XYZ file of C-alpha atoms in Angstrom:
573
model
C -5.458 14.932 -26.054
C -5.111 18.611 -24.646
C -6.529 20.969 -26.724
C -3.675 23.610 -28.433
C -4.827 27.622 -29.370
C -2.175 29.505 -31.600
C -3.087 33.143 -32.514
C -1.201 36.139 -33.415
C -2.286 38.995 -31.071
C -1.222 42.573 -30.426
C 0.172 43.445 -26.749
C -3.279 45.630 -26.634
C -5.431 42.618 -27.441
C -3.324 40.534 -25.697
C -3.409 41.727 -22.366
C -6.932 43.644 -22.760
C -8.640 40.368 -23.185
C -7.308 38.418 -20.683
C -10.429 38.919 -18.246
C -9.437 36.222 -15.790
C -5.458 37.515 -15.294
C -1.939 36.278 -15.729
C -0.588 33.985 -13.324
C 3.365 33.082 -12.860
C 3.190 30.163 -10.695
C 5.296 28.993 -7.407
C 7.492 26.686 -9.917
C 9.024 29.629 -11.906
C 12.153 31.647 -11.825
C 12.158 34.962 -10.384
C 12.478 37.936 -12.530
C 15.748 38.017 -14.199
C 15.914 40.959 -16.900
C 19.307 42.834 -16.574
C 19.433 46.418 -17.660
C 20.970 45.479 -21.118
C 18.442 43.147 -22.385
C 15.767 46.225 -20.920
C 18.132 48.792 -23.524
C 17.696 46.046 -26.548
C 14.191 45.978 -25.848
C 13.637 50.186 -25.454
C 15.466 50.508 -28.822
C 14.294 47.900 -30.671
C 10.325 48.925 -29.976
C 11.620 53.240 -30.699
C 13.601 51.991 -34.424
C 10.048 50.432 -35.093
C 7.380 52.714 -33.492
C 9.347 56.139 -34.531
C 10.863 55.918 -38.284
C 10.067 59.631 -38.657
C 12.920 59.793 -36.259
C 15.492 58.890 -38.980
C 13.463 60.474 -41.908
C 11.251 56.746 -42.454
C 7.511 56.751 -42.388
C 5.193 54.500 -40.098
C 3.494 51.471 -41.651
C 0.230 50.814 -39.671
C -0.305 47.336 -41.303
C 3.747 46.637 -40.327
C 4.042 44.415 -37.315
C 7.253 43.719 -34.905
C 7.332 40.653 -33.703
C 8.231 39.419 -29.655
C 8.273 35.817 -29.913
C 5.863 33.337 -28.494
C 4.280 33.368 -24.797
C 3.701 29.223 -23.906
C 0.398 29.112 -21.175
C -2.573 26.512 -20.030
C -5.691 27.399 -18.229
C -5.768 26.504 -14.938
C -8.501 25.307 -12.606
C -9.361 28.903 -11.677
C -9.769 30.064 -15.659
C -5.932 31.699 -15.350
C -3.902 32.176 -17.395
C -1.121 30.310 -16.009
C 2.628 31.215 -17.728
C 5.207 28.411 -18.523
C 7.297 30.781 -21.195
C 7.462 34.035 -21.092
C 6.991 35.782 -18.062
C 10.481 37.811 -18.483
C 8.731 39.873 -21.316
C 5.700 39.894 -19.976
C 6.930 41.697 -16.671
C 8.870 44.141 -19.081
C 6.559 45.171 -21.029
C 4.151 46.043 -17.756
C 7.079 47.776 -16.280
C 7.455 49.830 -19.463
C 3.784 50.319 -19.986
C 3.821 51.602 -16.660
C 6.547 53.737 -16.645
C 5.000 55.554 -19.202
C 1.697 56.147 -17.974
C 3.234 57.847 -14.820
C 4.693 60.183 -17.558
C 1.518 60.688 -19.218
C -0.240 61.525 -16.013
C -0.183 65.622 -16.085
C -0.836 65.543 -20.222
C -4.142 66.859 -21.125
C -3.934 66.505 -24.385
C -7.114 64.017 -25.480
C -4.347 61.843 -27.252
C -2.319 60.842 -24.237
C -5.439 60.585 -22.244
C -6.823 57.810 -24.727
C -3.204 56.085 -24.284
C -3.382 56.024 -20.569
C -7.044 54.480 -20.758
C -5.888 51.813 -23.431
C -2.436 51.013 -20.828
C -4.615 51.188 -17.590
C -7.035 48.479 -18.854
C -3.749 46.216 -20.033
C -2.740 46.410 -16.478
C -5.693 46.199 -14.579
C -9.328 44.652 -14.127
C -11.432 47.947 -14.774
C -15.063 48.263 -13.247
C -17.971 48.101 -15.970
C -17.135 52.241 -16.555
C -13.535 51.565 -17.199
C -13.217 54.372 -14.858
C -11.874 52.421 -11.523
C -8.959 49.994 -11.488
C -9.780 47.214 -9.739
C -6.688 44.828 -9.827
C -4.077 44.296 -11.209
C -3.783 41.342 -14.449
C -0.744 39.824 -13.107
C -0.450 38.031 -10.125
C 3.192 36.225 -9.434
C 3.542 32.982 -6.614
C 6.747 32.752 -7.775
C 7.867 31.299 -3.785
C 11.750 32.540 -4.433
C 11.289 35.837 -5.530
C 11.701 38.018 -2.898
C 10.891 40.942 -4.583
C 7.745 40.392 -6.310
C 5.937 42.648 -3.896
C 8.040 45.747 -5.146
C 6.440 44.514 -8.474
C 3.278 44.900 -7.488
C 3.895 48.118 -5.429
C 5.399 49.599 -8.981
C 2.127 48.885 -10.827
C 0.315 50.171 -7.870
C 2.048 53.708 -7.301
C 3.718 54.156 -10.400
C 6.737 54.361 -7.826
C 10.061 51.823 -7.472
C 9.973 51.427 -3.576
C 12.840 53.832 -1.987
C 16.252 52.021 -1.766
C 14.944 48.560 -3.948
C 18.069 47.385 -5.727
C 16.067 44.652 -7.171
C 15.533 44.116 -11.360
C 11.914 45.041 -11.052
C 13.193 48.287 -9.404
C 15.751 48.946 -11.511
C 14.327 48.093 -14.844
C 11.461 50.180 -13.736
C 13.928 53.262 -13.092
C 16.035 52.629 -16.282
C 12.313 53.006 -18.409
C 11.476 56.209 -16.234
C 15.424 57.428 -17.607
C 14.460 56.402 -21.093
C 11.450 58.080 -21.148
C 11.977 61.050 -19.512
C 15.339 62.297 -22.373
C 12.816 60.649 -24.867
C 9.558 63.607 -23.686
C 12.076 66.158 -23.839
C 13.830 65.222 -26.842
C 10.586 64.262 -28.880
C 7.290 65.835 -27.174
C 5.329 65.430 -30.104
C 5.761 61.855 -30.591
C 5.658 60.856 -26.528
C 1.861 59.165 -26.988
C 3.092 57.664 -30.632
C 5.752 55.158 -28.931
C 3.831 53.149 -26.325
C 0.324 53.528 -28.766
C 1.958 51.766 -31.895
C 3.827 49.244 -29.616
C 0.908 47.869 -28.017
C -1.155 48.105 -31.222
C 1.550 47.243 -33.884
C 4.036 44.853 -31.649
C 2.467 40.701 -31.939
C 2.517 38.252 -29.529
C 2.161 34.447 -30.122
C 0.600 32.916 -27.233
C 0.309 29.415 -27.303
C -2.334 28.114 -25.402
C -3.390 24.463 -23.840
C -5.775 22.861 -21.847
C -3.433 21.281 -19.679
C -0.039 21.837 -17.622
C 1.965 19.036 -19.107
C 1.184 19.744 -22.760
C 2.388 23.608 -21.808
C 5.616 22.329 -20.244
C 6.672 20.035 -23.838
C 5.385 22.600 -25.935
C 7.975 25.148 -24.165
C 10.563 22.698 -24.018
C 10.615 22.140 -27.394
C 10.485 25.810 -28.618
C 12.865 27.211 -25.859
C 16.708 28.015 -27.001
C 16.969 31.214 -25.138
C 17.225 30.734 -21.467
C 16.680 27.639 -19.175
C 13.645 25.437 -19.677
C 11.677 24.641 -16.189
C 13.629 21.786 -14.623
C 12.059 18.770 -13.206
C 13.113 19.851 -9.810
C 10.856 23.408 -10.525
C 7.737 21.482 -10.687
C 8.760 19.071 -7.710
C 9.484 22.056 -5.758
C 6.029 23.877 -6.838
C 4.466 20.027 -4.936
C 6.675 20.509 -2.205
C 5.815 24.541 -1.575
C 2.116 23.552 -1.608
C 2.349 20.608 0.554
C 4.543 22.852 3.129
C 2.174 25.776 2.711
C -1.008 23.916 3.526
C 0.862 23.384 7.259
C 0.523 27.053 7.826
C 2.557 30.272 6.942
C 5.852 28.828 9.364
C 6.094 25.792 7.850
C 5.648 27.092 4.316
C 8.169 30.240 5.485
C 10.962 27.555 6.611
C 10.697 25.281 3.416
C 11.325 28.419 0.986
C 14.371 28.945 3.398
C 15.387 25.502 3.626
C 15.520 24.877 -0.492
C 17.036 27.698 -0.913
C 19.875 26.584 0.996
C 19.481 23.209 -0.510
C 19.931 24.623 -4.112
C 23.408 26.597 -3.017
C 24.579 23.162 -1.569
C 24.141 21.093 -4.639
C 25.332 23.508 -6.874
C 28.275 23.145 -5.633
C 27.704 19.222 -5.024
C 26.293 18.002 -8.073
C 27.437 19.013 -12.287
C 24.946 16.317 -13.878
C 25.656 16.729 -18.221
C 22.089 17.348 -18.927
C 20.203 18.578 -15.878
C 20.446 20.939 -12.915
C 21.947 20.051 -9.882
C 19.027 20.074 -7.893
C 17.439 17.227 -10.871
C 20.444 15.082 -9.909
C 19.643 15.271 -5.728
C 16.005 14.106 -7.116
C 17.833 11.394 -9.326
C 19.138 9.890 -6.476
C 15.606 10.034 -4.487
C 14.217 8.054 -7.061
C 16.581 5.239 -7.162
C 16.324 4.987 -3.515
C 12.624 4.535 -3.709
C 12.679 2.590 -6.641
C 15.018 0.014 -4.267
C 12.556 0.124 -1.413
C 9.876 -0.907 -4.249
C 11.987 -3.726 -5.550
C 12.153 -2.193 -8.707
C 15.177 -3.677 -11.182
C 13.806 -2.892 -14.662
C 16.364 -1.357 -17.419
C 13.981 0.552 -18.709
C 14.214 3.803 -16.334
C 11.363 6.060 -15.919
C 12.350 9.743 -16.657
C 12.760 11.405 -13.072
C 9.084 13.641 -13.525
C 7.538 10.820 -15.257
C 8.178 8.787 -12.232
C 7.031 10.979 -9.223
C 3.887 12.451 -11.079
C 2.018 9.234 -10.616
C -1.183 10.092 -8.518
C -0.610 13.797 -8.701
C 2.587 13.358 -7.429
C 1.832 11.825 -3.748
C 4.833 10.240 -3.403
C 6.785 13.864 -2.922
C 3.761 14.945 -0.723
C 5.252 13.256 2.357
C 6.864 14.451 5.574
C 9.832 12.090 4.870
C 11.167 13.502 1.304
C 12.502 16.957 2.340
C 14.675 15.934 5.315
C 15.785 12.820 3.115
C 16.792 14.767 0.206
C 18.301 17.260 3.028
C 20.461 14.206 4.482
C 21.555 13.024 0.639
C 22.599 16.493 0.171
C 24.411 16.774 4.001
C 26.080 13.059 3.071
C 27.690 14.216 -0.288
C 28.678 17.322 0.842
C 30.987 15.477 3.705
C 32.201 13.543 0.788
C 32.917 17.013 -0.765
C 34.712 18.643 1.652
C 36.357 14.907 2.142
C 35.812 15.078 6.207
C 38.646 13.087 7.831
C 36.709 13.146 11.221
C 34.188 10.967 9.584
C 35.934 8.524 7.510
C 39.376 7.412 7.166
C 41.878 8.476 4.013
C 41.259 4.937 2.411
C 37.505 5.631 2.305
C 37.963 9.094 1.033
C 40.358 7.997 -1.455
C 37.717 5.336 -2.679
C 34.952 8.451 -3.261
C 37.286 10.117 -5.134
C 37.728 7.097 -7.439
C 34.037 6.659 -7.689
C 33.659 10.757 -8.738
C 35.643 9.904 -11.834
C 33.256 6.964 -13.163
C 32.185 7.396 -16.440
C 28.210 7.942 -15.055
C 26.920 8.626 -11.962
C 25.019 5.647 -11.552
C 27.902 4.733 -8.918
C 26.992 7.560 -6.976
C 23.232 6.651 -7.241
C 23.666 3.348 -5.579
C 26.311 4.873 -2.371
C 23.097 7.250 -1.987
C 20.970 4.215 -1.569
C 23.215 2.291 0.443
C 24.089 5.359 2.999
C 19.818 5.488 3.209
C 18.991 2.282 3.835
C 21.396 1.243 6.750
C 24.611 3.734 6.683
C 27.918 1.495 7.653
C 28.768 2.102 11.006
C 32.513 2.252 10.713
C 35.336 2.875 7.746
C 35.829 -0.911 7.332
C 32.144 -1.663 6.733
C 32.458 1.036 4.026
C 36.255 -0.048 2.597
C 34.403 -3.269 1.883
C 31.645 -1.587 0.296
C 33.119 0.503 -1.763
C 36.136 -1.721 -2.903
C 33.664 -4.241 -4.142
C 31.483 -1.543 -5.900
C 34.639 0.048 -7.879
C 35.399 -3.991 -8.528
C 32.273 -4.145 -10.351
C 32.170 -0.658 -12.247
C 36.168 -1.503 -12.994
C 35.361 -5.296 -14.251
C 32.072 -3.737 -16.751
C 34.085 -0.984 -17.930
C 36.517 -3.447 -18.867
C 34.308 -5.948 -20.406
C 30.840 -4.226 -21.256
C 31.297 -0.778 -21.448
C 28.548 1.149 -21.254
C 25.675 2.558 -18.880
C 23.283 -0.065 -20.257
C 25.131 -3.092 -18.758
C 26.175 -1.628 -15.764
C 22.388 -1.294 -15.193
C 22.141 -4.815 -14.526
C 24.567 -5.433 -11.689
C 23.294 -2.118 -9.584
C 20.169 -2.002 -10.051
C 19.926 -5.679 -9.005
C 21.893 -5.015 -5.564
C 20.300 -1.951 -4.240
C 16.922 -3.973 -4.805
C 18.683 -6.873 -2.753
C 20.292 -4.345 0.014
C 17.246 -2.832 0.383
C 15.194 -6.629 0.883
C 17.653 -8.464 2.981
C 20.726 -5.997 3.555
C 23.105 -8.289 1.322
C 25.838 -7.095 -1.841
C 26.471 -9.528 -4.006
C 28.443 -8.762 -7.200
C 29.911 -12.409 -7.648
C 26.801 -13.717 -9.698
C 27.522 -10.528 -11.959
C 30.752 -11.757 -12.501
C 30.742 -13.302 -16.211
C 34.028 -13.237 -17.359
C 37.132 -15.588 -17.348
C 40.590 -14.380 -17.255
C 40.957 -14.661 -21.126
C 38.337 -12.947 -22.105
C 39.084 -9.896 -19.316
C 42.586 -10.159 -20.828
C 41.163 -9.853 -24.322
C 38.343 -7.264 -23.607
C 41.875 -5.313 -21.151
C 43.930 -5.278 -24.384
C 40.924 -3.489 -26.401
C 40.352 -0.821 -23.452
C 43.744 -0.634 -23.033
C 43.958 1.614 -26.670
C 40.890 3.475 -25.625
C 40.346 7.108 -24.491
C 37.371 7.674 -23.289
C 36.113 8.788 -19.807
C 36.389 4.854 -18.430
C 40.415 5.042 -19.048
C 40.659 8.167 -16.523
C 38.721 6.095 -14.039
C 40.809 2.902 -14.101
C 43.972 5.218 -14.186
C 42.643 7.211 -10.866
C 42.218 3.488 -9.165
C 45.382 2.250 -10.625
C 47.112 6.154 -8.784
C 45.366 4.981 -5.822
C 47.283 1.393 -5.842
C 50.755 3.227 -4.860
C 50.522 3.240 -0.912
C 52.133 6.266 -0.561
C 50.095 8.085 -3.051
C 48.261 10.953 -1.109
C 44.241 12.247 -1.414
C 43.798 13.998 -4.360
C 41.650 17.302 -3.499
C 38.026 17.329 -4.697
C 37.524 19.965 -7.631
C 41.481 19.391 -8.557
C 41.839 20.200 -12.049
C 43.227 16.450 -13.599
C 44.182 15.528 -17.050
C 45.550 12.212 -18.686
C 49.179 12.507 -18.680
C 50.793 10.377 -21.788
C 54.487 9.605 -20.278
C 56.218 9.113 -23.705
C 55.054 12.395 -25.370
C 52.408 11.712 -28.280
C 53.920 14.317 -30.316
C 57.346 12.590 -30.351
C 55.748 9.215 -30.840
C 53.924 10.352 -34.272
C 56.001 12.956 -35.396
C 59.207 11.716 -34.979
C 58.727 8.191 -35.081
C 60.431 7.036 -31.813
C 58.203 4.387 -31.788
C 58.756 0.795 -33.766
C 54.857 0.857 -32.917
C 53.523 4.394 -32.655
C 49.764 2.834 -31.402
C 51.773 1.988 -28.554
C 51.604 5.482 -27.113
C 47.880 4.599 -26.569
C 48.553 1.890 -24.029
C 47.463 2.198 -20.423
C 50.835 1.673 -19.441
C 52.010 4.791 -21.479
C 49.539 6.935 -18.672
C 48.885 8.048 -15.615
C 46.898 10.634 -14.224
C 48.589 14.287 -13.514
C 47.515 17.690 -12.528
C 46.050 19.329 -15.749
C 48.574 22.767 -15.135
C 51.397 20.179 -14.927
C 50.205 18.096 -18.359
C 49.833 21.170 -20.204
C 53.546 22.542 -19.536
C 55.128 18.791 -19.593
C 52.500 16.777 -22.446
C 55.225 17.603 -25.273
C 58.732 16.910 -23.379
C 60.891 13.728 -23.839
C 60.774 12.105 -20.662
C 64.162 13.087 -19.356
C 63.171 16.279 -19.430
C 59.565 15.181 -17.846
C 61.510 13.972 -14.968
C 61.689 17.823 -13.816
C 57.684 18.556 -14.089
C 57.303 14.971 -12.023
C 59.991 15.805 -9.761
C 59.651 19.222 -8.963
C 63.169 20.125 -9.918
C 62.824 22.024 -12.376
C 64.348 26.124 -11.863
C 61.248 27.518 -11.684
C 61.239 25.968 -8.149
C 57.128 24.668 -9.058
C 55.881 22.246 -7.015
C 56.103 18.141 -7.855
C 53.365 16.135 -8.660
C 51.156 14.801 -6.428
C 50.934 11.194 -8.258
C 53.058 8.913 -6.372
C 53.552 6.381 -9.600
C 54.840 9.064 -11.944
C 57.528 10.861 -9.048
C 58.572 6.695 -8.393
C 59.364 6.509 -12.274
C 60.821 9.670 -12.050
C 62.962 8.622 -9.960
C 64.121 5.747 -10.612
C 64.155 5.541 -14.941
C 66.255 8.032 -17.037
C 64.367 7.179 -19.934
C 60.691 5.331 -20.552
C 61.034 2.970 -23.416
C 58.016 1.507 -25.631
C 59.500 -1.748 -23.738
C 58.893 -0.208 -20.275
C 55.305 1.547 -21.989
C 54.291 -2.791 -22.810
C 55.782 -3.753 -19.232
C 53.923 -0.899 -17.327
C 51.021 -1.756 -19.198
C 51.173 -5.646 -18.380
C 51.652 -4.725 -14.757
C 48.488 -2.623 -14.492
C 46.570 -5.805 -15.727
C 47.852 -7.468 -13.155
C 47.037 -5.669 -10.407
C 43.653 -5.305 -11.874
C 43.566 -9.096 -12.475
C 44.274 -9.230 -8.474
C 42.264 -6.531 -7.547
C 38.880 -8.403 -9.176
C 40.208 -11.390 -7.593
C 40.452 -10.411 -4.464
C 36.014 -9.609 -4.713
C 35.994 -13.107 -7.019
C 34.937 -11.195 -9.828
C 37.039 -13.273 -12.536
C 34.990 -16.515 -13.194
């Protein structure tokens, strides 16, 4: 068990008895502090520190408090930062800022305070007389400007023309302090001297990296916790930066245009984009390694096996690279790489309820990428099959495990896809199981309605990133409120949606449907554009009115074509 050290300490003791130094590792952020939270910060510390300002009095056994600081001890005795670097940073740049001003005071006061803020910042020889080095020392591989930190702490100067936050924190403290010596000479060495004696840290402090990491996850609700993709790209630095300074120089360049791409790419619920890219790593090894278990490892919990040596490989940053290259030509929905009906399957598959759909393409596209469109029609008509038929008739992410995990263990052993002995269901019971999703409303519904758009023909690609919303044909409001239903639950039914462009739903949701005929048709006097779903401008067209008798008959034909559609991959058992 890693060994855990809480204690309350002052910003003097604090950073005075840290003999080894402060380390921000390769895996952190870079310095974010805007100017604002740097103005909260000066005034907070001056209300405290000065109450003779406003007529108060100072309580020396008073304390201010400035949250917890989450570390472990590394290898080298450092003290290596997981939370709270961003205050850390400040309060050096502030600390500094004012010992530049202190520099031409004589008085023995301000001299003691530039002794006590020199040996906060620095390593002092044995005569605390020489400064040595400085206490914090920042790897942090994406910060470009962390040698402007250092030159601040070294000169006392923000590097001519640096428009970074180090250098303009560092300036907004030299403002502050400046009006605050003219304004209040007498109580310049009084500010910085009771905020490094009188302001408390709580540094938290463990043997170990990993018990660090949970301890900050589970006390962080400011900011961003480290990802898992931090700490795989921390492995992936070192492994690049043991090739030599090129190799390590092109990596930093090369993730960093990784990271823009998958932001864009990638909007996982409950991790960062760049988490999701290594997602989809892991299931492709985990298909290579025949692995089919439910039970899935957590994405860090399954790469840090033997200190992480499966990302310390040549082949995992061009792979992750050529995931990232495939889904962005999905993104931007190439047509010189694959044909309209292939596109318009991906954009089915982006509106699955999870992206475990996505996770098996990835694997697929790795292990032996289809050479033409048809190869991939047939691939991923039988995969939306199978995510359409469990949706269906065992909703859920936990039994559409079964069925995908299976096959990318099997593509990746013999190259064959084989949903059929997934297939457990008889007509009756996918009739049954229909009827109950039918009523439904969660994400599953918007899926099956996007595949059921995609069933017109003539219906066109829908843009990637369009705005869409579930369009209820007979207006909800006019079903409950003024009872134009014999059965108001019928306004529920799959046959009483479609899909529609969300700016569309919003103006039409309410209308009767004669007068939803304009918003689907485009007719309306405000000259707006029609929809873009096929089905609804065909009804449009050709019904003056949608009845809850066309709303049952709609809904009976979508089964159908389902019913065919599952068929067609013999699905139905």
């Amino acid at each position: 068990m890693a060994e855990l050290s809480v204690k309350q300490n002052t910003i003097l003791r604090y950073f005075q008895d840290n003999q080894k130094g402060f380390l921000i590792p390769d895996y952190q952020r870079p310095y974010s502090w805007e100017e604002d939270q740097c103005e909260k910060l000066w005034n907070d510390l001056a209300t405290f520190t000065l109450p003779e300002l406003q007529e108060g009095r100072f309580d020396p056994d008073r304390n201010y408090y400035l949250g917890s600081i989450v570390t472990f001890v590394n290898q080298e005795g450092k003290t290596e930062i997981i939370d709270g670097q961003q205050r850390i940073i400040t309060l050096m740049l502030l600390l500094r800022a004012f010992l530049k001003s202190a520099a031409m005071m004589p008085d023995p006061e301000t001299k003691a305070l530039s002794l006590g803020i020199q040996k906060c910042l620095w390593h002092m020889d044995e005569f605390d007389i020489k400064c040595i080095a400085t206490k914090l020392e920042t790897e942090v591989a994406s910060d470009d400007a962390k040698k402007d930190f250092l030159a601040i702490l070294d000169t006392g100067n923000a590097p001519a023309g640096a428009k970074n936050r180090y250098a303009k924190n560092y300036r907004f403290f030299e403002k502050k302090i400046a009006v605050f010596k003219n304004d209040c000479p007498s109580y310049f060495a009084y500010f910085p001297q009771r905020a490094m004696r009188n302001c408390v840290l709580f540094p938290i402090e463990t043997s170990d990296q990993d018990a660090a990491l949970l301890i900050f996850s589970t006390l962080n609700d400011r900011g961003l916790p480290l990802s898992d993709a931090d700490i795989f790209y921390s492995k992936l630095y070192r492994f690049y930066k043991e090739k030599g300074e090129e190799e390590r120089s092109n990596f930093v360049e090369q993730w960093r245009d990784l990271s823009e791409r998958c932001e864009q790419l990638f909007h996982p619920y409950n991790a960062t984009p760049m988490d999701e890219l290594f997602i989809k790593y892991m299931f492709y090894i985990r298909a290579l390694e025949n692995e089919t278990g439910l039970m899935t490892q957590g994405t860090r919990s399954f790469f840090e096996k033997n200190d992480y040596s499966a990302l310390r490989k040549d082949e995992v940053f061009p792979t992750l690279q050529k995931i990232a290259r495939f889904w962005s030509d999905i993104f931007e929905q190439d047509t010189s790489l694959y044909s309209l009906d292939v596109l318009k399957c991906f954009s089915i598959l982006a509106q699955a309820s999870n992206i475990l759909p996505s996770h098996f393409i990835t694997v697929y596209y790795l292990l032996d990428p289809p050479a033409t469109n048809e190869a991939w029609l047939d691939l991923l008509e039988r995969l939306i099959a199978c995510v359409l038929l469990y949706a269906v008739c065992k909703p859920g992410l936990d039994y559409l495990r079964t069925p995908l995990y299976d096959e990318m263990a099997n593509y990746a052993k013999d190259r064959t896809i084989d949903f059929t002995k997934h297939a457990l269901w008889n007509e009756d019971y996918i009739r049954e199981a229909f009827e109950t999703f039918s009523a439904s409303r969660n994400q599953s519904v918007k899926f099956l309605l996007y595949w059921y758009a995609y069933q017109n023909p003539q219906q066109e690609l829908i843009p990637t990133g369009k705005k869409i919303s579930v369009e209820h044909i007979f207006s909800k409001n006019r079903a409950t409120v003024q009872g134009a239903l014999s059965d108001p639950s019928c306004v529920e039914l799959l046959g009483n949606k479609s899909i529609m462009e969300s700016n569309l739903n919003i103006r039409a949701s309410d209308f009767r449907f004669e007068d939803k005929r304009a918003y689907y048709l485009g007719t309306r006097d405000d000259k707006r554009k029609p929809t873009m779903i096929r089905d609804l401008r065909d009804l449009a067209s050709n019904k003056a009115d949608f009845t809850e008798e066309d709303i049952k008959e709609r809904t009976e034909c979508i089964f159908q074509t389902l019913l065919a559609f599952l068929r067609r991959y013999d699905l139905v058992k």
